Short mmCIF file of C-alpha atoms (C1' of nucleotides) in Angstrom, two decimals:
data_model
loop_
_atom_site.label_atom_id
_atom_site.label_comp_id
_atom_site.label_asym_id
_atom_site.label_seq_id
_atom_site.Cartn_x
_atom_site.Cartn_y
_atom_site.Cartn_z
CA MET A 1493 0.00 0.00 0.00
CA LYS A 1494 1.62 3.15 -1.22
CA LYS A 1495 -1.65 5.04 -1.04
CA PRO A 1496 -1.11 8.50 0.40
CA LEU A 1497 -2.63 9.32 3.74
CA TYR A 1498 -5.22 11.72 2.46
CA LEU A 1499 -6.64 9.15 0.04
CA LYS A 1500 -7.14 6.74 2.92
CA LEU A 1501 -8.96 9.57 4.67
CA VAL A 1502 -11.07 10.02 1.54
CA SER A 1503 -12.13 6.38 1.66
CA SER A 1504 -12.91 6.49 5.37
CA LEU A 1505 -14.93 9.67 5.07
CA LYS A 1506 -16.74 8.52 1.95
CA SER A 1507 -17.96 5.27 3.49
CA HIS A 1508 -18.86 7.03 6.71
CA ILE A 1509 -20.91 9.59 4.80
CA GLN A 1510 -22.69 6.96 2.75
CA LYS A 1511 -23.52 4.84 5.78
CA ASN A 1512 -24.36 7.32 8.46
CA MET A 1513 -25.14 10.71 6.95
CA HIS A 1514 -27.79 12.31 4.83
CA LYS A 1515 -27.82 15.21 2.42
CA GLY A 1516 -27.34 18.68 3.85
CA GLN A 1517 -25.93 17.36 7.10
CA LYS A 1518 -22.92 19.13 8.50
CA LEU A 1519 -19.59 17.38 8.89
CA LEU A 1520 -17.12 17.91 11.69
CA GLY A 1521 -14.85 20.91 11.28
CA GLU A 1522 -11.49 20.45 9.60
CA ARG A 1523 -9.63 20.91 12.86
CA GLU A 1524 -11.70 18.30 14.63
CA ILE A 1525 -11.33 15.74 11.83
CA ALA A 1526 -7.59 16.33 11.92
CA GLU A 1527 -7.52 15.63 15.65
CA ARG A 1528 -9.70 12.52 15.39
CA PHE A 1529 -7.57 11.00 12.65
CA ASN A 1530 -4.36 12.31 14.13
CA VAL A 1531 -3.25 14.05 10.93
CA SER A 1532 -2.56 17.66 10.08
CA ARG A 1533 -5.28 20.01 8.90
CA TYR A 1534 -3.60 20.24 5.49
CA THR A 1535 -4.13 16.52 4.94
CA VAL A 1536 -7.76 16.82 5.94
CA ARG A 1537 -8.20 19.68 3.48
CA GLN A 1538 -6.72 17.59 0.70
CA ALA A 1539 -9.17 14.81 1.46
CA LEU A 1540 -12.13 17.19 1.64
CA ASP A 1541 -11.07 18.87 -1.61
CA GLU A 1542 -11.05 15.48 -3.26
CA LEU A 1543 -14.53 14.72 -1.96
CA GLU A 1544 -15.75 18.12 -3.09
CA LYS A 1545 -14.31 17.59 -6.58
CA THR A 1546 -16.10 14.26 -6.89
CA GLY A 1547 -19.33 15.81 -5.69
CA TYR A 1548 -19.83 14.15 -2.31
CA ILE A 1549 -19.63 17.28 -0.20
CA TYR A 1550 -19.50 21.03 -0.51
CA LYS A 1551 -17.85 23.61 1.70
CA VAL A 1552 -19.17 27.02 2.62
CA HIS A 1553 -16.80 29.62 3.99
CA GLY A 1554 -17.68 30.52 7.56
CA LYS A 1555 -20.35 27.86 7.88
CA GLY A 1556 -18.90 24.42 7.42
CA THR A 1557 -18.79 21.35 5.22
CA PHE A 1558 -21.98 19.61 4.16
CA VAL A 1559 -23.08 16.41 2.48
CA SER A 1560 -24.22 16.86 -1.13
CA GLU A 1561 -27.41 15.67 -2.75
CA LYS A 1562 -27.16 11.95 -3.24
CA SER A 1563 -27.86 12.33 -6.94
CA VAL A 1564 -24.74 14.31 -7.60
CA PRO A 1565 -21.72 12.00 -7.25
CA THR A 1566 -22.26 10.06 -10.48
CA ALA A 1567 -20.05 10.68 -13.46
CA LEU A 1568 -18.76 14.07 -12.49
CA ASN A 1569 -16.21 15.43 -14.93
CA GLU A 1570 -15.82 11.89 -16.16
CA VAL A 1571 -15.28 10.80 -19.72
CA TYR A 1572 -18.62 9.69 -21.06
CA SER A 1573 -19.13 5.97 -20.61
CA PHE A 1574 -22.04 4.39 -22.40
CA THR A 1575 -21.90 1.36 -20.15
CA GLU A 1576 -21.99 3.37 -16.94
CA GLN A 1577 -24.75 5.62 -18.18
CA MET A 1578 -26.98 2.76 -19.17
CA LYS A 1579 -26.41 1.02 -15.87
CA SER A 1580 -27.35 4.15 -13.99
CA LEU A 1581 -30.56 4.29 -16.01
CA GLY A 1582 -31.33 0.73 -15.01
CA LYS A 1583 -30.71 -0.69 -18.47
CA VAL A 1584 -28.54 -3.64 -19.41
CA PRO A 1585 -25.71 -2.48 -21.66
CA GLU A 1586 -24.05 -4.66 -24.27
CA THR A 1587 -21.13 -3.92 -26.55
CA ASN A 1588 -20.21 -5.76 -29.74
CA LEU A 1589 -16.89 -5.24 -31.43
CA LEU A 1590 -17.63 -5.17 -35.15
CA GLU A 1591 -14.18 -4.39 -36.44
CA PHE A 1592 -10.57 -4.33 -35.38
CA LYS A 1593 -8.03 -3.34 -37.99
CA VAL A 1594 -4.83 -1.42 -38.56
CA PHE A 1595 -4.37 0.92 -41.49
CA ASN A 1596 -2.45 4.00 -42.58
CA SER A 1597 -3.81 7.36 -41.48
CA ASP A 1598 -5.34 9.74 -43.98
CA LYS A 1599 -5.05 13.50 -43.73
CA ARG A 1600 -7.98 13.93 -41.40
CA LEU A 1601 -6.92 11.24 -38.93
CA SER A 1602 -3.28 12.26 -38.88
CA SER A 1603 -4.30 15.78 -37.98
CA LYS A 1604 -6.75 14.62 -35.31
CA LEU A 1605 -4.19 12.32 -33.70
CA LYS A 1606 -1.26 14.63 -34.45
CA ILE A 1607 0.75 11.93 -36.15
CA ASN A 1608 2.47 11.98 -39.52
CA LEU A 1609 0.39 11.34 -42.60
CA GLY A 1610 0.46 7.62 -43.32
CA ASN A 1611 1.45 6.54 -39.82
CA LYS A 1612 -0.49 3.53 -38.67
CA VAL A 1613 -3.71 3.77 -36.68
CA ILE A 1614 -5.91 1.15 -35.05
CA ARG A 1615 -9.58 1.33 -35.90
CA LEU A 1616 -12.19 -0.18 -33.61
CA LYS A 1617 -15.86 -0.23 -34.41
CA PHE A 1618 -18.38 -0.92 -31.69
CA LEU A 1619 -22.11 -1.41 -31.71
CA ARG A 1620 -23.56 -0.52 -28.35
CA LYS A 1621 -26.91 -1.76 -27.16
CA ALA A 1622 -29.09 -1.24 -24.11
CA ASP A 1623 -31.71 -3.82 -23.19
CA GLN A 1624 -30.87 -5.41 -26.55
CA VAL A 1625 -31.87 -2.29 -28.47
CA PRO A 1626 -29.10 -0.92 -30.69
CA MET A 1627 -28.26 2.57 -29.45
CA MET A 1628 -25.06 3.81 -31.04
CA ILE A 1629 -22.22 3.07 -33.39
CA GLU A 1630 -18.80 4.07 -32.19
CA LYS A 1631 -15.67 4.25 -34.30
CA THR A 1632 -12.50 4.73 -32.30
CA TYR A 1633 -9.07 5.48 -33.74
CA LEU A 1634 -5.91 4.95 -31.72
CA PRO A 1635 -2.35 5.87 -32.67
CA PHE A 1636 -0.65 2.54 -33.39
CA ALA A 1637 2.65 3.75 -31.96
CA LYS A 1638 1.17 3.95 -28.45
CA PHE A 1639 -0.96 0.81 -28.58
CA SER A 1640 0.95 -1.48 -30.91
CA THR A 1641 0.47 -4.59 -28.79
CA LEU A 1642 -3.27 -4.19 -28.35
CA THR A 1643 -5.12 -7.44 -28.97
CA LEU A 1644 -8.73 -8.46 -29.29
CA ASN A 1645 -8.27 -10.36 -26.08
CA ASP A 1646 -7.49 -7.17 -24.15
CA LEU A 1647 -10.94 -5.88 -25.02
CA GLU A 1648 -12.75 -9.07 -24.13
CA ASN A 1649 -13.52 -8.31 -20.53
CA ASN A 1650 -12.35 -4.75 -20.06
CA SER A 1651 -13.48 -1.37 -21.23
CA LEU A 1652 -11.27 0.34 -23.76
CA TYR A 1653 -10.44 3.12 -21.33
CA SER A 1654 -9.35 0.76 -18.60
CA VAL A 1655 -7.13 -1.11 -21.07
CA MET A 1656 -5.65 2.16 -22.29
CA SER A 1657 -4.84 3.25 -18.78
CA LYS A 1658 -3.89 -0.05 -17.11
CA THR A 1659 -2.12 -1.94 -19.88
CA PHE A 1660 -0.69 0.97 -21.85
CA HIS A 1661 -0.36 3.61 -19.13
CA GLN A 1662 -2.18 6.13 -21.26
CA SER A 1663 -4.70 7.87 -19.01
CA ILE A 1664 -7.10 10.47 -20.28
CA HIS A 1665 -6.45 13.89 -18.84
CA LEU A 1666 -8.19 16.30 -21.20
CA VAL A 1667 -11.21 15.73 -23.38
CA SER A 1668 -12.52 17.82 -26.22
CA GLU A 1669 -15.93 17.00 -27.64
CA SER A 1670 -18.24 18.39 -30.24
CA ILE A 1671 -21.83 17.37 -30.72
CA ARG A 1672 -24.22 17.98 -33.56
CA ALA A 1673 -27.51 16.74 -34.88
CA CYS A 1674 -27.79 15.34 -38.40
CA LEU A 1675 -29.69 12.88 -40.53
CA ILE A 1676 -28.50 9.31 -40.32
CA SER A 1677 -26.96 7.57 -43.32
CA ASN A 1678 -28.85 4.63 -44.74
CA GLN A 1679 -26.13 2.23 -43.78
CA ASP A 1680 -26.03 3.37 -40.15
CA ALA A 1681 -29.82 3.43 -40.03
CA ASP A 1682 -29.89 -0.25 -40.90
CA LEU A 1683 -27.30 -1.07 -38.25
CA LEU A 1684 -29.28 0.80 -35.61
CA SER A 1685 -32.65 -0.49 -36.85
CA VAL A 1686 -34.15 2.94 -37.38
CA GLU A 1687 -35.88 4.40 -40.40
CA HIS A 1688 -33.82 6.01 -43.11
CA HIS A 1689 -33.48 9.79 -42.78
CA SER A 1690 -34.03 9.73 -39.02
CA PRO A 1691 -32.30 12.45 -37.02
CA CYS A 1692 -29.26 11.29 -35.08
CA LEU A 1693 -26.69 12.60 -32.67
CA GLU A 1694 -23.10 12.82 -33.85
CA VAL A 1695 -20.37 13.04 -31.22
CA ASN A 1696 -16.71 13.71 -31.97
CA ARG A 1697 -14.28 13.19 -29.14
CA THR A 1698 -10.54 13.66 -28.93
CA SER A 1699 -8.85 12.61 -25.70
CA TYR A 1700 -5.39 13.72 -24.60
CA ASN A 1701 -2.99 12.35 -22.03
CA LYS A 1702 -1.20 14.52 -19.51
CA LEU A 1703 1.50 15.39 -22.05
CA GLN A 1704 -1.21 16.83 -24.30
CA GLU A 1705 -0.74 14.10 -26.87
CA PRO A 1706 -3.93 12.82 -28.52
CA ILE A 1707 -4.45 9.20 -27.52
CA GLU A 1708 -7.91 8.59 -28.95
CA TYR A 1709 -10.26 9.96 -31.55
CA THR A 1710 -13.82 8.68 -31.48
CA PHE A 1711 -16.73 9.28 -33.77
CA CYS A 1712 -20.19 8.23 -32.55
CA ILE A 1713 -23.56 8.03 -34.22
CA ALA A 1714 -26.47 7.61 -31.83
CA ARG A 1715 -30.09 7.09 -32.62
CA SER A 1716 -32.13 10.03 -31.48
CA ASP A 1717 -35.33 8.33 -30.45
CA GLN A 1718 -33.61 6.31 -27.73
CA PHE A 1719 -30.41 7.95 -26.81
CA VAL A 1720 -29.75 11.02 -24.69
CA TYR A 1721 -26.28 12.24 -23.92
CA ASN A 1722 -26.02 13.11 -20.22
CA TYR A 1723 -23.23 14.58 -18.23
CA LYS A 1724 -22.44 16.69 -15.23
CA TYR A 1725 -19.53 18.82 -14.30
CA ILE A 1726 -18.30 21.12 -11.60
CA HIS A 1727 -18.08 24.60 -12.97
CA HIS A 1728 -14.68 26.12 -12.48
CA ASP A 1729 -15.05 29.75 -11.47
CA LYS A 1730 -12.72 32.28 -12.93
CA LYS A 1731 -11.71 34.45 -10.02
CA MET B 798 -7.15 44.47 -3.11
CA LYS B 799 -8.39 41.46 -1.23
CA LYS B 800 -6.98 39.14 -3.86
CA PRO B 801 -5.04 36.33 -2.22
CA LEU B 802 -1.36 36.08 -2.89
CA TYR B 803 -1.55 32.98 -4.99
CA LEU B 804 -4.03 34.54 -7.40
CA LYS B 805 -1.62 37.41 -7.99
CA LEU B 806 1.00 34.79 -8.72
CA VAL B 807 -1.42 33.18 -11.16
CA SER B 808 -1.79 36.46 -13.05
CA SER B 809 1.94 37.09 -13.13
CA LEU B 810 2.74 33.61 -14.34
CA LYS B 811 -0.07 33.58 -16.87
CA SER B 812 1.03 36.77 -18.56
CA HIS B 813 4.67 35.71 -18.44
CA ILE B 814 3.80 32.40 -20.10
CA GLN B 815 1.72 34.05 -22.80
CA LYS B 816 4.39 36.63 -23.58
CA ASN B 817 7.61 34.74 -23.32
CA MET B 818 7.00 31.04 -23.50
CA HIS B 819 5.90 28.44 -26.00
CA LYS B 820 4.19 25.10 -25.72
CA GLY B 821 6.10 22.26 -24.17
CA GLN B 822 8.65 24.58 -22.60
CA LYS B 823 9.65 23.83 -19.05
CA LEU B 824 8.95 26.27 -16.22
CA LEU B 825 11.19 26.93 -13.26
CA GLY B 826 10.87 24.44 -10.43
CA GLU B 827 8.42 25.15 -7.62
CA ARG B 828 11.21 25.90 -5.17
CA GLU B 829 12.84 28.38 -7.49
CA ILE B 830 9.59 30.21 -8.25
CA ALA B 831 8.96 30.41 -4.52
CA GLU B 832 12.36 32.01 -4.00
CA ARG B 833 11.97 34.46 -6.89
CA PHE B 834 8.58 35.68 -5.70
CA ASN B 835 9.53 35.42 -2.05
CA VAL B 836 6.59 33.24 -1.11
CA SER B 837 6.34 29.73 0.29
CA ARG B 838 6.28 26.69 -1.91
CA TYR B 839 2.70 25.97 -0.84
CA THR B 840 1.57 29.24 -2.36
CA VAL B 841 3.39 28.46 -5.58
CA ARG B 842 1.70 25.08 -5.70
CA GLN B 843 -1.71 26.67 -5.28
CA ALA B 844 -0.97 29.00 -8.18
CA LEU B 845 0.32 26.19 -10.38
CA ASP B 846 -2.68 24.02 -9.50
CA GLU B 847 -4.95 26.84 -10.61
CA LEU B 848 -3.07 27.17 -13.89
CA GLU B 849 -3.23 23.43 -14.42
CA LYS B 850 -6.98 23.38 -13.77
CA THR B 851 -7.52 26.10 -16.35
CA GLY B 852 -5.33 24.28 -18.84
CA TYR B 853 -2.33 26.58 -19.15
CA ILE B 854 0.26 24.15 -17.83
CA TYR B 855 0.65 20.54 -16.85
CA LYS B 856 2.90 18.95 -14.26
CA VAL B 857 4.74 15.66 -14.51
CA HIS B 858 6.03 13.99 -11.38
CA GLY B 859 9.80 13.81 -11.39
CA LYS B 860 10.19 15.89 -14.55
CA GLY B 861 8.76 19.34 -14.07
CA THR B 862 6.04 21.77 -15.10
CA PHE B 863 5.38 22.51 -18.76
CA VAL B 864 3.41 24.94 -20.90
CA SER B 865 0.31 23.43 -22.49
CA GLU B 866 -0.78 23.57 -26.11
CA LYS B 867 -1.99 27.05 -26.84
CA SER B 868 -5.32 25.71 -28.03
CA VAL B 869 -6.26 24.30 -24.69
CA PRO B 870 -7.04 27.16 -22.31
CA THR B 871 -10.40 28.12 -23.81
CA ALA B 872 -13.61 27.25 -22.08
CA LEU B 873 -12.30 24.48 -19.89
CA ASN B 874 -14.93 23.13 -17.53
CA GLU B 875 -16.87 26.30 -18.18
CA VAL B 876 -20.59 26.60 -18.56
CA TYR B 877 -21.33 26.70 -22.25
CA SER B 878 -21.49 30.27 -23.52
CA PHE B 879 -22.87 30.81 -26.98
CA THR B 880 -21.33 34.26 -27.16
CA GLU B 881 -17.85 33.09 -26.22
CA GLN B 882 -18.00 30.11 -28.55
CA MET B 883 -19.00 32.20 -31.54
CA LYS B 884 -16.31 34.75 -30.79
CA SER B 885 -13.70 32.03 -30.65
CA LEU B 886 -14.89 30.81 -34.06
CA GLY B 887 -14.48 34.32 -35.45
CA LYS B 888 -18.19 34.94 -35.77
CA VAL B 889 -20.14 37.94 -34.54
CA PRO B 890 -22.69 36.83 -31.94
CA GLU B 891 -25.97 38.61 -31.32
CA THR B 892 -28.66 37.92 -28.75
CA ASN B 893 -32.28 39.08 -28.87
CA LEU B 894 -34.52 38.81 -25.85
CA LEU B 895 -37.89 37.74 -27.19
CA GLU B 896 -39.75 37.33 -23.96
CA PHE B 897 -39.55 38.19 -20.27
CA LYS B 898 -42.39 37.10 -18.09
CA VAL B 899 -43.30 35.76 -14.69
CA PHE B 900 -45.74 32.93 -14.21
CA ASN B 901 -46.60 30.09 -11.87
CA SER B 902 -44.61 26.90 -12.19
CA ASP B 903 -46.20 23.75 -13.53
CA LYS B 904 -45.32 20.29 -12.34
CA ARG B 905 -42.34 19.87 -14.64
CA LEU B 906 -40.72 23.19 -13.81
CA SER B 907 -41.31 22.93 -10.10
CA SER B 908 -39.53 19.59 -10.10
CA LYS B 909 -36.66 20.86 -12.24
CA LEU B 910 -36.13 23.93 -10.04
CA LYS B 911 -37.06 22.09 -6.83
CA ILE B 912 -39.65 24.64 -5.84
CA ASN B 913 -43.25 24.12 -4.76
CA LEU B 914 -45.83 23.62 -7.45
CA GLY B 915 -47.26 27.00 -8.38
CA ASN B 916 -44.35 29.05 -7.06
CA LYS B 917 -43.39 31.84 -9.40
CA VAL B 918 -40.72 31.46 -12.07
CA ILE B 919 -39.19 33.93 -14.51
CA ARG B 920 -39.16 32.87 -18.13
CA LEU B 921 -36.68 34.35 -20.57
CA LYS B 922 -36.64 33.53 -24.22
CA PHE B 923 -33.61 34.36 -26.33
CA LEU B 924 -32.90 34.13 -30.01
CA ARG B 925 -29.18 33.79 -30.60
CA LYS B 926 -27.53 34.61 -33.89
CA ALA B 927 -24.03 34.43 -35.33
CA ASP B 928 -23.10 36.63 -38.28
CA GLN B 929 -26.80 37.50 -38.41
CA VAL B 930 -27.80 33.89 -39.00
CA PRO B 931 -30.27 32.57 -36.41
CA MET B 932 -28.61 29.69 -34.58
CA MET B 933 -30.58 28.75 -31.52
CA ILE B 934 -33.60 29.43 -29.38
CA GLU B 935 -33.03 29.39 -25.67
CA LYS B 936 -35.70 29.31 -22.98
CA THR B 937 -34.41 29.92 -19.49
CA TYR B 938 -36.40 29.51 -16.30
CA LEU B 939 -35.27 31.10 -13.04
CA PRO B 940 -36.80 30.64 -9.59
CA PHE B 941 -38.51 33.97 -8.86
CA ALA B 942 -37.64 33.78 -5.16
CA LYS B 943 -33.94 34.14 -5.93
CA PHE B 944 -34.17 36.71 -8.71
CA SER B 945 -37.29 38.69 -7.81
CA THR B 946 -35.75 42.08 -8.62
CA LEU B 947 -34.41 41.10 -12.04
CA THR B 948 -35.23 43.71 -14.68
CA LEU B 949 -34.92 43.92 -18.42
CA ASN B 950 -32.34 46.57 -17.85
CA ASP B 951 -30.03 44.14 -16.03
CA LEU B 952 -29.84 42.05 -19.18
CA GLU B 953 -29.24 44.97 -21.49
CA ASN B 954 -25.47 44.96 -21.43
CA ASN B 955 -24.59 41.90 -19.41
CA SER B 956 -24.81 38.19 -19.92
CA LEU B 957 -27.37 36.37 -17.83
CA TYR B 958 -24.70 34.46 -15.97
CA SER B 959 -22.79 37.55 -14.99
CA VAL B 960 -26.01 39.16 -13.73
CA MET B 961 -26.87 36.04 -11.78
CA SER B 962 -23.48 35.98 -10.15
CA LYS B 963 -22.74 39.69 -9.71
CA THR B 964 -26.16 41.17 -8.94
CA PHE B 965 -27.77 38.20 -7.24
CA HIS B 966 -24.73 36.38 -5.84
CA GLN B 967 -25.89 33.12 -7.37
CA SER B 968 -22.85 31.54 -8.99
CA ILE B 969 -23.02 28.33 -10.90
CA HIS B 970 -21.13 25.52 -9.24
CA LEU B 971 -22.52 22.34 -10.75
CA VAL B 972 -24.05 21.80 -14.16
CA SER B 973 -26.07 18.87 -15.41
CA GLU B 974 -26.83 18.68 -19.12
CA SER B 975 -28.56 16.31 -21.45
CA ILE B 976 -28.39 16.47 -25.21
CA ARG B 977 -30.47 14.79 -27.84
CA ALA B 978 -31.24 15.05 -31.52
CA CYS B 979 -34.80 15.49 -32.72
CA LEU B 980 -36.89 16.99 -35.48
CA ILE B 981 -37.65 20.66 -35.13
CA SER B 982 -41.19 21.91 -34.60
CA ASN B 983 -42.68 24.03 -37.35
CA GLN B 984 -42.82 27.06 -35.12
CA ASP B 985 -39.16 26.84 -34.14
CA ALA B 986 -38.17 26.10 -37.71
CA ASP B 987 -39.71 29.39 -38.79
CA LEU B 988 -37.91 31.27 -36.04
CA LEU B 989 -34.59 29.74 -37.04
CA SER B 990 -35.28 30.04 -40.78
CA VAL B 991 -34.79 26.37 -41.51
CA GLU B 992 -37.03 23.96 -43.35
CA HIS B 993 -39.77 22.17 -41.49
CA HIS B 994 -38.80 18.70 -40.21
CA SER B 995 -35.10 19.51 -40.12
CA PRO B 996 -33.04 17.73 -37.47
CA CYS B 997 -32.07 19.87 -34.50
CA LEU B 998 -30.09 19.66 -31.30
CA GLU B 999 -31.98 19.85 -28.03
CA VAL B 1000 -30.03 20.77 -24.91
CA ASN B 1001 -31.42 20.65 -21.38
CA ARG B 1002 -29.35 22.27 -18.69
CA THR B 1003 -29.90 22.57 -14.96
CA SER B 1004 -27.40 24.66 -13.03
CA TYR B 1005 -26.89 24.52 -9.29
CA ASN B 1006 -25.23 26.87 -6.83
CA LYS B 1007 -22.82 25.72 -4.18
CA LEU B 1008 -25.66 24.82 -1.84
CA GLN B 1009 -26.94 22.39 -4.49
CA GLU B 1010 -30.02 24.48 -5.12
CA PRO B 1011 -31.15 24.71 -8.77
CA ILE B 1012 -30.78 28.30 -9.92
CA GLU B 1013 -31.49 27.89 -13.61
CA TYR B 1014 -33.17 25.54 -16.01
CA THR B 1015 -32.56 26.10 -19.70
CA PHE B 1016 -34.02 24.45 -22.75
CA CYS B 1017 -32.27 25.08 -26.08
CA ILE B 1018 -33.16 24.25 -29.64
CA ALA B 1019 -30.28 24.66 -32.09
CA ARG B 1020 -30.33 24.31 -35.84
CA SER B 1021 -28.24 21.38 -36.91
CA ASP B 1022 -26.86 22.64 -40.18
CA GLN B 1023 -25.04 25.52 -38.53
CA PHE B 1024 -24.55 24.77 -34.92
CA VAL B 1025 -22.08 22.46 -33.21
CA TYR B 1026 -21.87 22.13 -29.47
CA ASN B 1027 -18.21 22.21 -28.38
CA TYR B 1028 -16.65 21.81 -25.02
CA LYS B 1029 -13.56 20.66 -23.24
CA TYR B 1030 -12.92 19.39 -19.80
CA ILE B 1031 -10.18 18.08 -17.61
CA HIS B 1032 -10.87 14.49 -16.80
CA HIS B 1033 -10.89 13.81 -13.12
CA ASP B 1034 -9.16 10.53 -12.42
CA LYS B 1035 -10.57 8.22 -9.84
CA LYS B 1036 -7.64 7.08 -7.79
"C1'" DC C 121 -17.64 37.01 20.14
"C1'" DA C 122 -16.46 32.05 18.76
"C1'" DG C 123 -16.20 28.81 15.04
"C1'" DT C 124 -15.77 27.88 10.34
"C1'" DG C 125 -13.17 27.39 6.00
"C1'" DG C 126 -9.31 30.09 3.21
"C1'" DT C 127 -4.62 31.49 2.88
"C1'" DC C 128 0.21 31.25 4.14
"C1'" DT C 129 4.83 30.04 6.21
"C1'" DA C 130 9.02 27.13 6.91
"C1'" DG C 131 10.30 23.40 7.27
"C1'" DA C 132 10.55 17.74 6.24
"C1'" DC C 133 10.53 13.41 3.75
"C1'" DC C 134 8.79 10.53 -0.22
"C1'" DA C 135 8.27 8.94 -5.14
"C1'" DC C 136 9.53 9.54 -9.72
"C1'" DG C 137 12.59 10.48 -13.73
"C1'" DT C 138 17.08 11.71 -15.54
"C1'" DT C 139 22.00 11.80 -15.44
"C1'" DA D 1391 23.11 11.31 -6.87
"C1'" DC D 1392 20.24 14.96 -7.91
"C1'" DG D 1393 16.25 17.65 -9.11
"C1'" DT D 1394 11.50 17.36 -9.81
"C1'" DG D 1395 6.70 17.38 -8.15
"C1'" DG D 1396 3.72 14.91 -4.24
"C1'" DT D 1397 2.68 14.45 0.53
"C1'" DC D 1398 2.75 15.98 5.27
"C1'" DT D 1399 3.47 18.55 9.76
"C1'" DA D 1400 2.61 22.32 13.15
"C1'" DG D 1401 1.92 26.17 13.49
"C1'" DA D 1402 -0.25 31.35 12.16
"C1'" DC D 1403 -3.46 34.83 10.69
"C1'" DC D 1404 -7.44 36.27 7.63
"C1'" DA D 1405 -12.38 36.38 6.01
"C1'" DC D 1406 -16.87 34.96 6.56
"C1'" DT D 1407 -21.05 33.43 9.28
"C1'" DG D 1408 -23.56 33.03 13.08
"C1'" DT D 1409 -24.91 34.19 18.18
#
DNA sequence: CAGTGGTCTAGACCACGTT
DNA sequence: ACGTGGTCTAGACCACTGT
């Protein structure tokens, strides 16, 4: 266990809050928590900051620290996960890998992934379903140089993001997305079992690691009658 | 000047980076910055954390602190602002207030704003244009209790969010959005000058203050041929 | 006024990456 | 071995909220 002290505090506090406290209830003061756990106030503040960032608590200057609404902690500033979203909506998610191939990047992909034109990329195509209803088609492009040893087997029981971070040590730090509405192509309409010329949601996502290198470019088409894109984030005030 | 020390450091460093440094370049170490500015290392870390959160720099354990891509700093974990987005795309934004009225909440609104059924709400309707092309219709609902003295005049020269935060001390802390694609209604199509039955983007946003109280509910309809919803955020790792 | 979170200091040691 | 950022201590004072 190389876990820092404050993260242990985070775990302790989190489980204590979930078990014994309700929304709006006031926590002990920072000084008192520090004394109880026999750590410095700085460490307590780090733990509370972490809990605030993940949406479990909020602090008010001069008043104290309080438990958040229970609804808040889910998927806060997280990369969108179809699987997690569907689970939270009480649906059973399912993902089929339709394609796994390596090819040379064209102009568009090389600029998205900031690699040289012609450098190899891995292309993954997923069909995602919820309660057996097809919901979205996802095409993901990875720079081959960073994921050259990726195999089908890696993706068998793990999400792409966990493989990227655990096996290849490429964690997502920054995400840039753009979303638009358009009419679905006939081919995609057939895959998603919707009528031709239906409206659909188109999501473009580029993810960067901490060194600001693109590690993923994803293009999604989602059927509009079933699928809603949800997310939450903590607004970062400019001071 | 009640600005804390570390925020002054943020300003100094930010302007220094923008003037004299380029992406990927390494900054001085934390200890050296502390010495130069004659502050403690803790204060330097606070300033650097702030700059990392807003996307100007990134830190790597054992290596140092580096300047980010120039493209990154815009609109990071910020509430979506039509005006800012259009400006950054080189377009001239324009906002027309079409409606300003107070009425009693129905079931849907009272649940969205967590107020009692029948409590008063303010309804604002905006038409937003870019380069004189109508782009989206925005209907915003505010709980009357928190903004009872809001006047048309307040909105004349200021954005709604700045009025909410500066005049009414209601700053946005948490945002929850959902996005879907659908077909536009005939009425909205006429307002946006698009053909009937065009696809459109529908955005629902509820914003909360630090006390987790809803302070705004907004419903947007955007034309799909012109409008793309862009945003960026720092991914918050679960540890 | 007391109590809270927010800022700040001056130290210390640890974990990571490079030389 | 050295320099980096990450964690941590034990204090201090400030700013805000309530009584």
